[in-house]
Every structure is written in C-alpha cells, then in structure tokens.
Amino acid sequence: MGDISFFDSDFLNALAKALEQWKNNKIESGYKDRKESFAIESGIIVKDLYTPLDIAHQNYFEKIGFPGEYPFTRGIHYNMYRGRVWTMREFSGYGTPEDTNTRFKYLISHGETGLSIAFDYPTLIGIDPDDPRAFGEVGVVGVSVPTIEDMEIIFRDIYMGDVTTNMTINPPAPVMLSFYVGVARKQGVPDDKIGGTTQNDQLKEFIAQKSWV
C-alpha cells in the first residue's frame, strides 16, 4: 500500500518545531542525564524522547494492523483479552508426583489457567532417583519424574485438554514431551488439543543453573 502517514503533515511540522524547542529547554534547564547515552541490551540507542514523528512514515497495515491478523503486533486473537485473559501459570512442582498433583489441583481451583512443572535436579539432568549422584536431591527443588507413570500421577483427574503446560526441562525435553503426550492420549485428548511448551536449551543447566552430569 506504500507509505501512508499516521498523521497530518501540518501536525508533524508543528510537532517537530515543538520538539526542537523542548530539546533547547532541556539544555537550558540545567538538568543533566546520568550518562552520555542509554542503550538496551542489544545495543540500540534509546532516544531522549519518542513522539509520533518516530512512526510518522510507517505503514499502519504493515507495521501494526489489526488483532488476529498479520503482522500480529496487536495480538494473535481477534478479541484478545476481551475474549479471555492471558494464561496464568505458577512455576510449581515438588516432592512426589502425588504432592504435585495435589498442588496443581489447588492452583486450578483458585483460578490458574495453565500449568508449569518444576522438576527436581535428577530429572533436570536426566538421571534416575536411585543413582548415587541423586542422593539428597530427589523431589527437593521440584517433582521427580523418572517414568511415564509419574507423569500420569501428576495429571490424575486433570484433563490435559483443558490446560496448557510449560515444562522447564532441557536435556531430557524429548523424553518429558513423550511422557506428556502419552498421558494426554491415554486420557483421550485429541492431538490438536494437546498444548504447551518445553525448553530445549542444552546449555542452560550448565551455564545458568550450574547443574550437570
């Protein structure tokens, strides 16, 4: 559609003059910035002030658009939060699968709309709970899930077609995903209704969590 300005040209000209005056006023005021320049983590410089001038020549349809339509800047659903609020999921899981199942049911009964499984260290790094290296760590900082039966207990009486689940798991991610899908199918959940995410960052436990084999 070509360049379609958001704003009237007379307004933009007036704004440009006012902005220049503001910059001069800032200098004359004696207010000093804490440092010479500011930048975000990726190195992009942050300006003193942003105004409609910064987006004056952007194509609204290409850059913003409408909810539920490309480029999805305003959200992936047509009605967004007017239809449903964002998914709320507390990072939770501890002890035995039975403990975590009880906790999940409690959270769901109090309005949680998604689940996020916290795994213990042995599960995170892919060793069995009876491995000598797992001594003292089983079920401590998360739930122990060495078998598909444990995953089944975690979701006992929780229909997996009604919730999406995040699994903060890395090297064993393919195994945990297989457990999850297997249990959901056993519940009779259609594949297109099984939802959630897994991490698959093989360096995360080593770099960020300092746990590895």
mmCIF file of C-alpha atoms in Angstrom:
data_model
loop_
_atom_site.group_PDB
_atom_site.id
_atom_site.type_symbol
_atom_site.label_atom_id
_atom_site.label_comp_id
_atom_site.label_asym_id
_atom_site.label_seq_id
_atom_site.Cartn_x
_atom_site.Cartn_y
_atom_site.Cartn_z
ATOM 1 C CA MET A 1 0.000 0.000 0.000
ATOM 2 C CA GLY A 2 3.046 2.274 0.045
ATOM 3 C CA ASP A 3 3.848 4.816 2.728
ATOM 4 C CA ILE A 4 0.710 6.009 4.494
ATOM 5 C CA SER A 5 1.394 8.579 7.207
ATOM 6 C CA PHE A 6 -0.356 8.189 10.548
ATOM 7 C CA PHE A 7 -0.593 11.943 10.977
ATOM 8 C CA ASP A 8 -1.413 15.168 9.185
ATOM 9 C CA SER A 9 1.657 16.918 7.752
ATOM 10 C CA ASP A 10 0.808 20.241 9.428
ATOM 11 C CA PHE A 11 0.661 18.491 12.785
ATOM 12 C CA LEU A 12 4.020 16.809 12.176
ATOM 13 C CA ASN A 13 5.659 20.099 11.226
ATOM 14 C CA ALA A 14 4.311 21.745 14.368
ATOM 15 C CA LEU A 15 5.433 18.795 16.457
ATOM 16 C CA ALA A 16 8.950 18.934 15.006
ATOM 17 C CA LYS A 17 9.258 22.600 15.961
ATOM 18 C CA ALA A 18 7.884 21.954 19.446
ATOM 19 C CA LEU A 19 10.282 19.051 19.921
ATOM 20 C CA GLU A 20 13.232 21.202 18.970
ATOM 21 C CA GLN A 21 12.095 23.813 21.481
ATOM 22 C CA TRP A 22 11.770 21.114 24.141
ATOM 23 C CA LYS A 23 15.343 19.986 23.495
ATOM 24 C CA ASN A 24 16.575 23.555 23.907
ATOM 25 C CA ASN A 25 14.544 23.968 27.091
ATOM 26 C CA LYS A 26 16.070 20.789 28.469
ATOM 27 C CA ILE A 27 19.577 22.078 27.840
ATOM 28 C CA GLU A 28 18.822 25.479 29.360
ATOM 29 C CA SER A 29 17.160 23.919 32.402
ATOM 30 C CA GLY A 30 20.446 22.529 33.620
ATOM 31 C CA TYR A 31 19.079 19.011 34.037
ATOM 32 C CA LYS A 32 21.856 16.525 33.330
ATOM 33 C CA ASP A 33 21.425 12.905 32.260
ATOM 34 C CA ARG A 34 23.102 10.270 34.397
ATOM 35 C CA LYS A 35 25.277 9.247 31.454
ATOM 36 C CA GLU A 36 26.046 10.358 27.929
ATOM 37 C CA SER A 37 23.862 7.773 26.210
ATOM 38 C CA PHE A 38 21.434 4.979 27.054
ATOM 39 C CA ALA A 39 21.050 1.696 25.210
ATOM 40 C CA ILE A 40 19.102 -1.537 25.551
ATOM 41 C CA GLU A 41 20.842 -4.910 25.881
ATOM 42 C CA SER A 42 21.086 -5.375 22.107
ATOM 43 C CA GLY A 43 22.952 -2.090 21.750
ATOM 44 C CA ILE A 44 20.145 0.011 20.274
ATOM 45 C CA ILE A 45 20.432 3.589 21.491
ATOM 46 C CA VAL A 46 17.442 4.914 23.445
ATOM 47 C CA LYS A 47 16.491 8.451 22.474
ATOM 48 C CA ASP A 48 15.644 11.218 24.950
ATOM 49 C CA LEU A 49 12.018 11.264 23.875
ATOM 50 C CA TYR A 50 9.775 9.449 21.416
ATOM 51 C CA THR A 51 6.895 11.154 19.615
ATOM 52 C CA PRO A 52 4.609 10.488 16.625
ATOM 53 C CA LEU A 53 7.499 11.731 14.467
ATOM 54 C CA ASP A 54 9.212 8.388 15.042
ATOM 55 C CA ILE A 55 6.394 6.487 13.356
ATOM 56 C CA ALA A 56 5.096 9.173 11.017
ATOM 57 C CA HIS A 57 6.074 7.350 7.835
ATOM 58 C CA GLN A 58 5.355 3.793 8.909
ATOM 59 C CA ASN A 59 2.677 1.899 7.065
ATOM 60 C CA TYR A 60 -0.017 1.137 9.624
ATOM 61 C CA PHE A 61 -1.181 -2.013 7.835
ATOM 62 C CA GLU A 62 2.345 -3.435 7.542
ATOM 63 C CA LYS A 63 3.645 -2.474 10.992
ATOM 64 C CA ILE A 64 0.585 -2.518 13.259
ATOM 65 C CA GLY A 65 -2.501 -3.977 11.608
ATOM 66 C CA PHE A 66 -5.471 -5.429 13.463
ATOM 67 C CA PRO A 67 -5.739 -8.026 16.248
ATOM 68 C CA GLY A 68 -5.807 -11.571 14.923
ATOM 69 C CA GLU A 69 -4.254 -10.617 11.592
ATOM 70 C CA TYR A 70 -0.735 -10.201 10.185
ATOM 71 C CA PRO A 71 1.661 -8.885 11.431
ATOM 72 C CA PHE A 72 0.007 -9.766 14.785
ATOM 73 C CA THR A 73 1.540 -6.738 16.525
ATOM 74 C CA ARG A 74 -1.750 -6.236 18.348
ATOM 75 C CA GLY A 75 -2.163 -9.878 19.315
ATOM 76 C CA ILE A 76 -2.875 -13.262 17.794
ATOM 77 C CA HIS A 77 -6.601 -13.374 18.590
ATOM 78 C CA TYR A 78 -9.324 -11.157 17.151
ATOM 79 C CA ASN A 79 -10.774 -10.248 20.544
ATOM 80 C CA MET A 80 -7.658 -10.718 22.693
ATOM 81 C CA TYR A 81 -8.368 -10.023 26.391
ATOM 82 C CA ARG A 82 -11.991 -9.142 25.700
ATOM 83 C CA GLY A 83 -12.429 -12.853 24.973
ATOM 84 C CA ARG A 84 -10.112 -14.345 27.598
ATOM 85 C CA VAL A 85 -7.358 -13.109 29.855
ATOM 86 C CA TRP A 86 -3.787 -14.233 29.422
ATOM 87 C CA THR A 87 -2.766 -17.657 30.666
ATOM 88 C CA MET A 88 -1.716 -17.594 34.324
ATOM 89 C CA ARG A 89 0.661 -20.368 35.328
ATOM 90 C CA GLU A 90 2.709 -20.522 38.504
ATOM 91 C CA PHE A 91 6.000 -22.399 38.361
ATOM 92 C CA SER A 92 5.181 -25.290 40.678
ATOM 93 C CA GLY A 93 6.104 -28.847 41.481
ATOM 94 C CA TYR A 94 7.757 -30.546 44.439
ATOM 95 C CA GLY A 95 8.198 -33.844 46.224
ATOM 96 C CA THR A 96 6.383 -36.811 44.769
ATOM 97 C CA PRO A 97 4.064 -36.812 41.750
ATOM 98 C CA GLU A 98 1.188 -37.145 44.240
ATOM 99 C CA ASP A 99 2.324 -33.954 46.002
ATOM 100 C CA THR A 100 2.464 -32.072 42.728
ATOM 101 C CA ASN A 101 -0.919 -33.409 41.608
ATOM 102 C CA THR A 102 -2.453 -32.043 44.812
ATOM 103 C CA ARG A 103 -0.745 -28.703 44.280
ATOM 104 C CA PHE A 104 -1.880 -28.453 40.647
ATOM 105 C CA LYS A 105 -5.486 -29.132 41.628
ATOM 106 C CA TYR A 106 -5.262 -26.443 44.295
ATOM 107 C CA LEU A 107 -3.901 -23.894 41.822
ATOM 108 C CA ILE A 108 -6.537 -24.721 39.207
ATOM 109 C CA SER A 109 -9.293 -24.426 41.816
ATOM 110 C CA HIS A 110 -8.009 -20.920 42.597
ATOM 111 C CA GLY A 111 -8.155 -19.715 39.005
ATOM 112 C CA GLU A 112 -4.901 -20.825 37.420
ATOM 113 C CA THR A 113 -5.430 -21.410 33.694
ATOM 114 C CA GLY A 114 -2.147 -23.103 32.806
ATOM 115 C CA LEU A 115 0.490 -25.258 34.479
ATOM 116 C CA SER A 116 4.270 -25.030 34.682
ATOM 117 C CA ILE A 117 6.134 -28.050 36.015
ATOM 118 C CA ALA A 118 9.163 -27.548 38.251
ATOM 119 C CA PHE A 119 11.380 -30.636 38.070
ATOM 120 C CA ASP A 120 13.948 -31.762 40.620
ATOM 121 C CA TYR A 121 17.660 -31.802 39.782
ATOM 122 C CA PRO A 122 17.915 -35.511 38.921
ATOM 123 C CA THR A 123 15.050 -35.167 36.440
ATOM 124 C CA LEU A 124 16.513 -31.942 35.030
ATOM 125 C CA ILE A 125 19.809 -33.581 34.177
ATOM 126 C CA GLY A 126 18.391 -36.951 33.212
ATOM 127 C CA ILE A 127 19.465 -39.347 35.945
ATOM 128 C CA ASP A 128 17.305 -41.785 37.889
ATOM 129 C CA PRO A 129 16.417 -41.105 41.535
ATOM 130 C CA ASP A 130 18.276 -44.255 42.632
ATOM 131 C CA ASP A 131 21.506 -43.045 41.020
ATOM 132 C CA PRO A 132 24.066 -42.315 43.787
ATOM 133 C CA ARG A 133 24.582 -38.850 42.296
ATOM 134 C CA ALA A 134 20.916 -38.046 43.009
ATOM 135 C CA PHE A 135 21.303 -38.583 46.760
ATOM 136 C CA GLY A 136 19.605 -35.807 48.726
ATOM 137 C CA GLU A 137 18.137 -34.144 45.640
ATOM 138 C CA VAL A 138 15.072 -36.244 44.777
ATOM 139 C CA GLY A 139 11.914 -34.132 44.966
ATOM 140 C CA VAL A 140 13.729 -31.235 46.629
ATOM 141 C CA VAL A 141 13.543 -28.290 44.208
ATOM 142 C CA GLY A 142 10.851 -29.815 42.025
ATOM 143 C CA VAL A 143 8.974 -33.008 41.301
ATOM 144 C CA SER A 144 10.665 -36.304 40.494
ATOM 145 C CA VAL A 145 9.518 -37.686 37.123
ATOM 146 C CA PRO A 146 11.660 -40.667 36.094
ATOM 147 C CA THR A 147 8.816 -42.615 34.427
ATOM 148 C CA ILE A 148 5.667 -42.032 32.396
ATOM 149 C CA GLU A 149 3.683 -43.407 35.335
ATOM 150 C CA ASP A 150 4.874 -40.430 37.388
ATOM 151 C CA MET A 151 3.613 -38.041 34.712
ATOM 152 C CA GLU A 152 0.305 -39.883 34.760
ATOM 153 C CA ILE A 153 0.006 -39.367 38.522
ATOM 154 C CA ILE A 154 0.814 -35.656 38.192
ATOM 155 C CA PHE A 155 -2.173 -35.221 35.865
ATOM 156 C CA ARG A 156 -4.546 -37.598 37.619
ATOM 157 C CA ASP A 157 -8.084 -36.122 37.456
ATOM 158 C CA ILE A 158 -6.745 -33.120 35.500
ATOM 159 C CA TYR A 159 -7.991 -33.192 31.913
ATOM 160 C CA MET A 160 -4.994 -32.201 29.819
ATOM 161 C CA GLY A 161 -7.189 -30.889 27.019
ATOM 162 C CA ASP A 162 -8.307 -28.040 29.289
ATOM 163 C CA VAL A 163 -4.865 -26.716 30.255
ATOM 164 C CA THR A 164 -1.605 -25.951 28.515
ATOM 165 C CA THR A 165 1.587 -26.918 30.291
ATOM 166 C CA ASN A 166 5.066 -25.452 30.296
ATOM 167 C CA MET A 167 7.893 -27.823 31.155
ATOM 168 C CA THR A 168 11.122 -26.166 32.242
ATOM 169 C CA ILE A 169 13.265 -29.061 31.140
ATOM 170 C CA ASN A 170 16.235 -29.147 28.808
ATOM 171 C CA PRO A 171 18.384 -32.210 28.003
ATOM 172 C CA PRO A 172 15.519 -34.646 28.825
ATOM 173 C CA ALA A 173 12.961 -32.491 26.954
ATOM 174 C CA PRO A 174 12.184 -35.108 24.252
ATOM 175 C CA VAL A 175 11.547 -37.724 26.941
ATOM 176 C CA MET A 176 9.315 -35.468 29.049
ATOM 177 C CA LEU A 177 7.401 -34.352 25.968
ATOM 178 C CA SER A 178 6.842 -38.003 25.062
ATOM 179 C CA PHE A 179 5.614 -38.713 28.592
ATOM 180 C CA TYR A 180 3.249 -35.740 28.410
ATOM 181 C CA VAL A 181 1.792 -36.619 25.016
ATOM 182 C CA GLY A 182 1.473 -40.271 26.010
ATOM 183 C CA VAL A 183 -0.516 -39.434 29.141
ATOM 184 C CA ALA A 184 -2.719 -36.959 27.268
ATOM 185 C CA ARG A 185 -3.527 -39.542 24.615
ATOM 186 C CA LYS A 186 -4.323 -42.065 27.328
ATOM 187 C CA GLN A 187 -6.815 -39.537 28.712
ATOM 188 C CA GLY A 188 -8.379 -39.359 25.264
ATOM 189 C CA VAL A 189 -7.208 -35.844 24.441
ATOM 190 C CA PRO A 190 -7.053 -35.257 20.651
ATOM 191 C CA ASP A 191 -3.573 -34.359 19.430
ATOM 192 C CA ASP A 192 -4.728 -30.929 18.255
ATOM 193 C CA LYS A 193 -5.885 -30.144 21.802
ATOM 194 C CA ILE A 194 -2.572 -31.021 23.472
ATOM 195 C CA GLY A 195 -0.875 -27.698 24.176
ATOM 196 C CA GLY A 196 2.143 -26.297 25.922
ATOM 197 C CA THR A 197 5.850 -25.635 25.599
ATOM 198 C CA THR A 198 9.154 -27.234 26.533
ATOM 199 C CA GLN A 199 12.578 -25.707 26.819
ATOM 200 C CA ASN A 200 15.285 -27.362 24.774
ATOM 201 C CA ASP A 201 18.388 -25.390 25.713
ATOM 202 C CA GLN A 202 21.165 -27.905 26.174
ATOM 203 C CA LEU A 203 23.499 -25.327 27.741
ATOM 204 C CA LYS A 204 21.036 -23.733 30.171
ATOM 205 C CA GLU A 205 21.546 -26.121 33.090
ATOM 206 C CA PHE A 206 25.321 -25.822 32.718
ATOM 207 C CA ILE A 207 25.529 -22.055 32.307
ATOM 208 C CA ALA A 208 22.566 -20.723 34.290
ATOM 209 C CA GLN A 209 21.681 -23.363 36.863
ATOM 210 C CA LYS A 210 25.126 -24.879 37.450
ATOM 211 C CA SER A 211 23.774 -28.422 37.380
ATOM 212 C CA TRP A 212 25.100 -31.058 35.028
ATOM 213 C CA VAL A 213 26.438 -34.601 34.819
#
